[in-house]
Coordinates of C-alpha atoms and ligand atoms in Angstrom, one line a residue:
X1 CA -78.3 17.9 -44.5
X2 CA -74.7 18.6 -43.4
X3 CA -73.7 22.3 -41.8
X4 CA -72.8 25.2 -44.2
X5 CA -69.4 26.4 -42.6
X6 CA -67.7 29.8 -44.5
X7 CA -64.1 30.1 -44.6
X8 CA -62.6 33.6 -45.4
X9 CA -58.8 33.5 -46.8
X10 CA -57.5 30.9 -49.3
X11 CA -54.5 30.7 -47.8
X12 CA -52.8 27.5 -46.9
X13 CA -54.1 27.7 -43.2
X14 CA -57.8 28.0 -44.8
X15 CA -57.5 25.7 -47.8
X16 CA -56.1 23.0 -45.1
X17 CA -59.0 23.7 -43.0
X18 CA -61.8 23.3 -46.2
X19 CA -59.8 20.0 -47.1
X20 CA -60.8 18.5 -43.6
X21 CA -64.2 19.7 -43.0
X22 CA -65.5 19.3 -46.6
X23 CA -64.8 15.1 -45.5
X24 CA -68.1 15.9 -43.3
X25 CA -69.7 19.6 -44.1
X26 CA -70.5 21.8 -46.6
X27 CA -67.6 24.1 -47.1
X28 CA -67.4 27.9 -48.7
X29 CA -64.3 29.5 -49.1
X30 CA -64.2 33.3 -50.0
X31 CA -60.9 35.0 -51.3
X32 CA -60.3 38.5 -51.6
X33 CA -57.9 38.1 -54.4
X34 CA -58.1 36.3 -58.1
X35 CA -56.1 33.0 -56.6
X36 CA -55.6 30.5 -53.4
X37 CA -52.4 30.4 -51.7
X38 CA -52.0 34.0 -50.0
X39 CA -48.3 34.5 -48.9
X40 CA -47.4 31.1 -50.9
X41 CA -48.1 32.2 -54.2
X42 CA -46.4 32.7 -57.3
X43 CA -47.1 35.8 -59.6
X44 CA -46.8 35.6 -63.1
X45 CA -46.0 38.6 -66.3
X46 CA -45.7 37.3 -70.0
X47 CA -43.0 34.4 -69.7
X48 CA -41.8 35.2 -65.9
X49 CA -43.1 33.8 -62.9
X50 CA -42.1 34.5 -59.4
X51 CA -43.2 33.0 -55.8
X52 CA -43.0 36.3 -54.8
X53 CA -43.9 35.4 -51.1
X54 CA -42.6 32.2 -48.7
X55 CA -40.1 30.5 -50.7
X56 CA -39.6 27.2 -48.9
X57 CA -40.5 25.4 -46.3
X58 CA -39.8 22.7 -43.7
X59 CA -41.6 20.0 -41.7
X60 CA -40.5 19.3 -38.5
X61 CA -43.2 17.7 -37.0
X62 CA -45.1 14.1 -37.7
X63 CA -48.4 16.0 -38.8
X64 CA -47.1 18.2 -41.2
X65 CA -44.6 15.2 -42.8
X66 CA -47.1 12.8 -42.8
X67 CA -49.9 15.2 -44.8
X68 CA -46.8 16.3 -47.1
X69 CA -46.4 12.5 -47.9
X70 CA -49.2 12.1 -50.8
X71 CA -47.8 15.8 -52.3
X72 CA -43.5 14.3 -52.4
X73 CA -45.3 11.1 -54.0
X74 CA -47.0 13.1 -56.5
X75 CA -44.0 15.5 -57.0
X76 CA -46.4 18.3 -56.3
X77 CA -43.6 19.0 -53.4
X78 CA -40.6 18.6 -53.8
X79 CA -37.1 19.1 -52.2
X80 CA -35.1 22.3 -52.7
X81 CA -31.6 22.0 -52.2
X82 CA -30.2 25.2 -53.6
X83 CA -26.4 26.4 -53.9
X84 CA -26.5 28.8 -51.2
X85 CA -24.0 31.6 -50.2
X86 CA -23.7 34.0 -47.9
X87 CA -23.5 37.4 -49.4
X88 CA -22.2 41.0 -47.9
X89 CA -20.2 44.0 -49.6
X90 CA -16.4 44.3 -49.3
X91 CA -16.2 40.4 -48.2
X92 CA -15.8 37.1 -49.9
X93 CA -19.2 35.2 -50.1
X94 CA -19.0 31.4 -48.4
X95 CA -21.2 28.6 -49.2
X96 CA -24.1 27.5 -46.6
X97 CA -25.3 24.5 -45.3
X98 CA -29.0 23.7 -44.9
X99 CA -29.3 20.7 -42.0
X100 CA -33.1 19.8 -42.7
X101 CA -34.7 19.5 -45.6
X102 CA -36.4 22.3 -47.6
X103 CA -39.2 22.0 -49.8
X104 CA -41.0 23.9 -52.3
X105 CA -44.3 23.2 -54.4
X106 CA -43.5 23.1 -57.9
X107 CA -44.5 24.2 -60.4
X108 CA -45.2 26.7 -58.5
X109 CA -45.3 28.1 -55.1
X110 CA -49.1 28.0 -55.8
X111 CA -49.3 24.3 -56.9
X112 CA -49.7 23.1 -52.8
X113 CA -52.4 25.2 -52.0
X114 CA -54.3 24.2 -55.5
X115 CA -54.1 20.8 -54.8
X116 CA -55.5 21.2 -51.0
X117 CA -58.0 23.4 -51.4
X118 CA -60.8 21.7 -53.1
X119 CA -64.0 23.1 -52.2
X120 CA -66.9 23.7 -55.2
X121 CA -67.9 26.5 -53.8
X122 CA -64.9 28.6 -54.1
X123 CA -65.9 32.5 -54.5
X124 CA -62.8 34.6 -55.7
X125 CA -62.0 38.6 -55.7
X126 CA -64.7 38.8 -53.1
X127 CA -63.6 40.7 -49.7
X128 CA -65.4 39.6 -46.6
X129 CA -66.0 43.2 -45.2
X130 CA -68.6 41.8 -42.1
X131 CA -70.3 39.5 -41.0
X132 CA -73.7 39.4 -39.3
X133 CA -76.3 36.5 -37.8
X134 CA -79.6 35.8 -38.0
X135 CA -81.7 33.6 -36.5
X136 CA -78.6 31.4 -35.6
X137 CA -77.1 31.6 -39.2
X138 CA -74.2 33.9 -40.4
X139 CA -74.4 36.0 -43.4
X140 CA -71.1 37.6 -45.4
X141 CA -71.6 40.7 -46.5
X142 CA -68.7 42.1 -49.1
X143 CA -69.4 46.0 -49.7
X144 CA -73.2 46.3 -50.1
X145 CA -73.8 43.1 -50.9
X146 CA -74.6 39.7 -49.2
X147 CA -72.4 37.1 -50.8
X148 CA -73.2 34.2 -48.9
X149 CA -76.2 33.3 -46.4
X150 CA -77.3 30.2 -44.2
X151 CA -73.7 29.3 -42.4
X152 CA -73.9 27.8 -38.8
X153 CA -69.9 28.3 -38.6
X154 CA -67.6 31.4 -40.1
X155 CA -64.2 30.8 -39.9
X156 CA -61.4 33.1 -40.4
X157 CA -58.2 32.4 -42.1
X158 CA -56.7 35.6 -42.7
X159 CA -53.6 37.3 -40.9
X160 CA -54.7 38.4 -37.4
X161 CA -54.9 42.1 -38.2
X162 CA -57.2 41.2 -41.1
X163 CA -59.2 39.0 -38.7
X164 CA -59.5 41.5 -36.3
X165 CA -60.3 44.0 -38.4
X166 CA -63.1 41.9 -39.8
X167 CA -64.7 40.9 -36.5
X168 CA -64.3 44.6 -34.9
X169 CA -66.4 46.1 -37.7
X170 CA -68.7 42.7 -36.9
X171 CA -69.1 44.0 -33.3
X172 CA -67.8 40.2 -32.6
X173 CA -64.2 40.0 -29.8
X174 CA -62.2 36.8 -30.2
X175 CA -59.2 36.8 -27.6
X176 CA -55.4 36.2 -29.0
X177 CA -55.9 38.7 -32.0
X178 CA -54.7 42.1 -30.4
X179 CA -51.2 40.7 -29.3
X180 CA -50.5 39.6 -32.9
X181 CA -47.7 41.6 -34.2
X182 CA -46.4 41.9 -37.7
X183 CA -43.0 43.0 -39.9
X184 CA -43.2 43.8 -43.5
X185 CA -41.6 42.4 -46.4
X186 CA -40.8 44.1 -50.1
X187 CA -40.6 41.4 -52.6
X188 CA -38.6 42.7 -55.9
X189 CA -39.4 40.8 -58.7
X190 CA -37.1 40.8 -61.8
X191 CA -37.2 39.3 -65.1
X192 CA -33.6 39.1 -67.2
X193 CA -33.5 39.7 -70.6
X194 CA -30.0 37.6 -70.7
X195 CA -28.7 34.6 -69.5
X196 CA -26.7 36.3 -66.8
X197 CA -24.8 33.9 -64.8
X198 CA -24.8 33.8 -61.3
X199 CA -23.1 31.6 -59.3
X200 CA -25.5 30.9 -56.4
X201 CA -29.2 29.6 -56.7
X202 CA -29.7 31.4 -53.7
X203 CA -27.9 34.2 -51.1
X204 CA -28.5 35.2 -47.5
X205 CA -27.4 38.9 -47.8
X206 CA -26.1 40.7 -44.9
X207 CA -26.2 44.4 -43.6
X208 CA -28.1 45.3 -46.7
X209 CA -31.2 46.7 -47.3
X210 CA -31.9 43.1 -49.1
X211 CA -31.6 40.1 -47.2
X212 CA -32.4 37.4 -49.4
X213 CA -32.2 36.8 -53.3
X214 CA -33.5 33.4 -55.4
X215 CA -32.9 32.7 -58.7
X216 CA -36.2 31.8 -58.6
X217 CA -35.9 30.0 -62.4
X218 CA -33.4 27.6 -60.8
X219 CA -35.9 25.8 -59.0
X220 CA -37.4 22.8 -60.0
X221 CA -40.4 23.0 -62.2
X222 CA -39.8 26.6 -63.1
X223 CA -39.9 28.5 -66.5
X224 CA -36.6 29.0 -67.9
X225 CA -37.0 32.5 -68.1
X226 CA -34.5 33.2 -65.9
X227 CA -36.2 35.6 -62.9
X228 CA -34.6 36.4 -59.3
X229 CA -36.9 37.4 -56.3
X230 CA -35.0 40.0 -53.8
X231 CA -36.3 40.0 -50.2
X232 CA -36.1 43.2 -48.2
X233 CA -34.7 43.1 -44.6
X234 CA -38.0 43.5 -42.4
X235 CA -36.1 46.5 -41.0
X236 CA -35.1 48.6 -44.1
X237 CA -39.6 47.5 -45.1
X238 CA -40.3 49.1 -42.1
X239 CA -38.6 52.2 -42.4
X240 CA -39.6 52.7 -45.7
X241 CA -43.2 51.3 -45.3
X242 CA -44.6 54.3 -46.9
X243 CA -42.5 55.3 -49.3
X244 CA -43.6 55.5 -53.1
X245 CA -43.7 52.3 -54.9
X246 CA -41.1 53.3 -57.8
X247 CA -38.7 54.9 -54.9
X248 CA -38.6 51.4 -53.5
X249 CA -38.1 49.3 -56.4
X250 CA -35.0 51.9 -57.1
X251 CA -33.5 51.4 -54.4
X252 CA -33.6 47.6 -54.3
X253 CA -32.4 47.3 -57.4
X254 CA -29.1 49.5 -57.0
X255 CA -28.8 47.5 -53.8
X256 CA -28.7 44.0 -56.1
X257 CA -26.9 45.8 -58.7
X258 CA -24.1 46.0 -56.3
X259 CA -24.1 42.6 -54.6
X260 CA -24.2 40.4 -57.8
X261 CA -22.9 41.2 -61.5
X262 CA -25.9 42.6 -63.0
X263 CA -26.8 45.8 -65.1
X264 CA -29.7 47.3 -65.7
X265 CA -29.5 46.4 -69.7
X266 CA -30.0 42.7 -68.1
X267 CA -33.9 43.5 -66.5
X268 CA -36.2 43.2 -68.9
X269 CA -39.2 43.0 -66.1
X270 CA -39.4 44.8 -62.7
X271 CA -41.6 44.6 -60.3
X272 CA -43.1 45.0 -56.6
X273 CA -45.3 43.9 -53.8
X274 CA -45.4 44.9 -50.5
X275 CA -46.1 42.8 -48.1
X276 CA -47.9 44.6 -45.2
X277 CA -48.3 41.8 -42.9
X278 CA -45.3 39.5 -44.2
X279 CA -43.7 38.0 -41.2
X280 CA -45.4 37.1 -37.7
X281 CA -42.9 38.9 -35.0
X282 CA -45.0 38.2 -32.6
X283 CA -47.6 35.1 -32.7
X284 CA -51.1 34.9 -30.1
X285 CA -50.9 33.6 -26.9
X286 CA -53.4 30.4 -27.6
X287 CA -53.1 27.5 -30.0
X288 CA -56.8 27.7 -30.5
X289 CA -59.0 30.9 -31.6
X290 CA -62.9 30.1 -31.1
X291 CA -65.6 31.2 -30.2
X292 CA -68.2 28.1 -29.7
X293 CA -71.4 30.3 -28.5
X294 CA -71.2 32.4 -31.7
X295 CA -69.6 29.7 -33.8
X296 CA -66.9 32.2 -34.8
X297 CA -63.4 31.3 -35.7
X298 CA -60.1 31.9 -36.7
X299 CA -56.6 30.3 -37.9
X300 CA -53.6 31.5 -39.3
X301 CA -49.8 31.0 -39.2
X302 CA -50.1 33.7 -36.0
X303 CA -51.6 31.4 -33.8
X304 CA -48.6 29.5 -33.4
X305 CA -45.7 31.2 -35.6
X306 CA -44.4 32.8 -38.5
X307 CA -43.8 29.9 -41.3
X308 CA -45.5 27.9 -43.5
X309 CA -45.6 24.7 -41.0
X310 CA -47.3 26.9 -38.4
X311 CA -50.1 28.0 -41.2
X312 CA -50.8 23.9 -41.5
X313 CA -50.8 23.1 -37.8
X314 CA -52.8 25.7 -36.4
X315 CA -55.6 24.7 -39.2
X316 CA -55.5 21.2 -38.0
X317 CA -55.5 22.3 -34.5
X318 CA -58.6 24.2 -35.4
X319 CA -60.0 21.1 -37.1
X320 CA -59.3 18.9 -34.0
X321 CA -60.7 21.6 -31.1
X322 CA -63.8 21.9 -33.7
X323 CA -65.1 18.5 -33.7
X324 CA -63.9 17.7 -30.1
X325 CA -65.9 20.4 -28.3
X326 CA -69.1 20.3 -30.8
X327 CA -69.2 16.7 -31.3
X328 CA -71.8 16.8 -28.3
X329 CA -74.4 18.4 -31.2
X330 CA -73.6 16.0 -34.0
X331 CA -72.5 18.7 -35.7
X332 CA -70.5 17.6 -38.3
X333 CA -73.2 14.6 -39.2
X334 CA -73.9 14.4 -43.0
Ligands
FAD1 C1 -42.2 37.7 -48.4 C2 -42.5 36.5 -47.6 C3 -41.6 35.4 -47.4 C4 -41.9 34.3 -46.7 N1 -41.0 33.3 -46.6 C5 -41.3 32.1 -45.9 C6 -40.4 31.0 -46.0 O1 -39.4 31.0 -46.7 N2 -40.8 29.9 -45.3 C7 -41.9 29.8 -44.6 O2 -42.2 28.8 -43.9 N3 -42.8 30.9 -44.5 C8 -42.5 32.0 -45.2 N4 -43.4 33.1 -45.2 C9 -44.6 33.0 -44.3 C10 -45.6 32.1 -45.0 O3 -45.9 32.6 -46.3 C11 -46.9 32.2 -44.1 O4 -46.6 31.7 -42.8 C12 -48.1 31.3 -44.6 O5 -48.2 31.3 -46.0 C13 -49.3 31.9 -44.0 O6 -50.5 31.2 -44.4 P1 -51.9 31.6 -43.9 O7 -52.9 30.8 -44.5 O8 -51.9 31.7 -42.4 O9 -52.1 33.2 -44.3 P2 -52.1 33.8 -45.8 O10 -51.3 33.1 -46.7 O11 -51.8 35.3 -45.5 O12 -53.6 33.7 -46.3 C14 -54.6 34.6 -46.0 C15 -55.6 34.7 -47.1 O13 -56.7 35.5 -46.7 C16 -57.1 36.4 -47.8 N5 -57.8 37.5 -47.1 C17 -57.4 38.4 -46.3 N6 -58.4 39.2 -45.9 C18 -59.5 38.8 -46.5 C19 -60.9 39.2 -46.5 N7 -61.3 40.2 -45.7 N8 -61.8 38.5 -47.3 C20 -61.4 37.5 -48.1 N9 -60.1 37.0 -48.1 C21 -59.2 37.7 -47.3 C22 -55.7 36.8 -48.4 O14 -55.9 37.3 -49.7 C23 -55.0 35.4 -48.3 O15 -55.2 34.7 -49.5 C24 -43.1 34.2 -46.0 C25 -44.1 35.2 -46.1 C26 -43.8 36.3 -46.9 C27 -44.8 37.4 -47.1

């Protein structure tokens, strides 16, 4: 019988791990929210849909173009090559270059992680609170309950705080997790009622509260309900961290509402997520996170970063260190 591994966080870091080990194990993924995809995915109200989180992304080294191959054949990925300006009050905007390539998943944001992460045994809105083990076998509990039994491997996918978090009230210590430092991120989300016309796909904003804007309906694959997604600056999230919900959105808005030509008779949809643990300001100190006498693990775009690429490559890294150090116990045999 082939080993029982759990993964916690559907993420693309833990649905690219699932899509490697389910080749030789028996995989169980467990998501705290209703989808896969984490920080990649797109949100949807009546007719508009946002990728409220990462909005592109690159591949700069061979592992990460070579998997991406299969996806660009299948136009499940495909190039983004936006009209972009440069945006700040009182000056003219200019027109920016990109010098790489930038991709996106389209339909949706969502569409790469739901073709990756394959697993059957896919258990959604369930939060892994703790783990425990037993007789050499981990449990999951969520709440009060045990959701899942019998695992020789837990992995953890989740942002490091998260991980940590998990582990502490576990009574397990995995070193790299405590240096792991994060900046927030509001993500505005608004829905037009008219075909307002702007004339960028997307802006870099500077000295603004804002800091990045996407006609998010200009990308390919989209809706044509025509919906932007604002960025805060990590700065202005952090100062205002706290701050009620609707005080936020308010402020956001009048912000856009003076950088493009847009009135508030023109949002027919508004609305916000904070992003508590957005951007990775500071990533861990190792490549690999492991514990091999507990068979406790973790990945995440902290081990090596703060983007999208670094969420792939510290999963396969995780993959390669897993089957390298354990192949001495056969344990991935089927
Ligand atoms: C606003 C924003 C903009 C971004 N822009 C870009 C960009 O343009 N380009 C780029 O390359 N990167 C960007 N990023 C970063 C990129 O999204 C991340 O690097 C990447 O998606 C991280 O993937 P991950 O699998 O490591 O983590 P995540 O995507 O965070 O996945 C973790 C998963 O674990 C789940 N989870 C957490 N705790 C538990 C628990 N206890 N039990 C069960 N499930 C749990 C979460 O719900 C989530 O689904 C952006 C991120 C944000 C937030």
């Amino acid at each position: 019988m082939s080993q029982k591994i759990a993964i916690i966080g559907s993420g693309l870091s833990g649905s690219v791990l699932a899509y490697y080990l389910q080749k030789s194990a028996s995989v169980s993924l467990f998501e705290k929210s209703q989808g896969v995809s984490g920080r990649m995915s797109t949100r949807s109200f009546a007719d508009f849909e946002f990728d409220h989180g990462a909005q592109f992304f690159t591949a700069r080294s061979n592992r990460f173009n070579e998997f991406l191959l299969p996806y660009l054949e299948g136009r499940t990925v495909v190039e983004w090559k936006p009209k972009i300006l440069t945006l700040e009050k009182g000056k003219d905007p200019f027109k920016r270059l990109w010098y790489e390539p930038h991709y996106i998943a389209q339909p949706k944001m969502t569409s790469l992680c739901k073709a990756i992460a394959s697993p059957k045994d896919i258990k959604f809105r369930t939060r892994i609170d703790r783990i425990f083990q037993k007789n050499d076998r981990w449990s999951l509990v969520s709440g009060d309950e045990i959701v899942g039994e019998g695992y020789s491997w837990v992995i953890s996918a989740t942002p490091a705080i998260q991980t940590r978090e998990l582990f502490d009230a576990s009574g397990i210590s995995l070193n790299g997790l405590s240096e792991v430092k994060y900046s927030p991120c509001f993500s505005l989300m608004v829905g037009l009622s008219s075909p307002v016309q702007l004339n960028f796909d997307a802006a870099l904003v500077k000295n603004s509260p804002i800091k990045w804007i996407a006609v998010n309906s200009s990308k390919i694959g989209r809706s044509p309900h025509k919906t932007l997604v604002i960025h805060s600056s990590n700065s202005w999230a952090q100062d205002n961290l706290e701050r009620e919900l609707s005080y936020v959105q308010d402020q956001l808005l009048r912000e856009l509402m003076g950088l493009v030509d847009l009135t508030e008779v023109d949002v027919d949809h508004l609305d916000l997520t904070r992003w508590r643990y957005a951007k990775v300001s500071k990533a861990s100190n190792q490549d690999v996170c492991l514990n091999s006498s507990l068979k406790v693990a973790a990945c995440g775009d902290w081990c090596l970063g703060s983007r999208v690429e670094d969420a792939f490559l510290s999963a396969v890294d995780l993959y390669e260190a897993l089957t390298k150090s354990l192949k001495a116990d056969d344990w991935l045999k089927t």
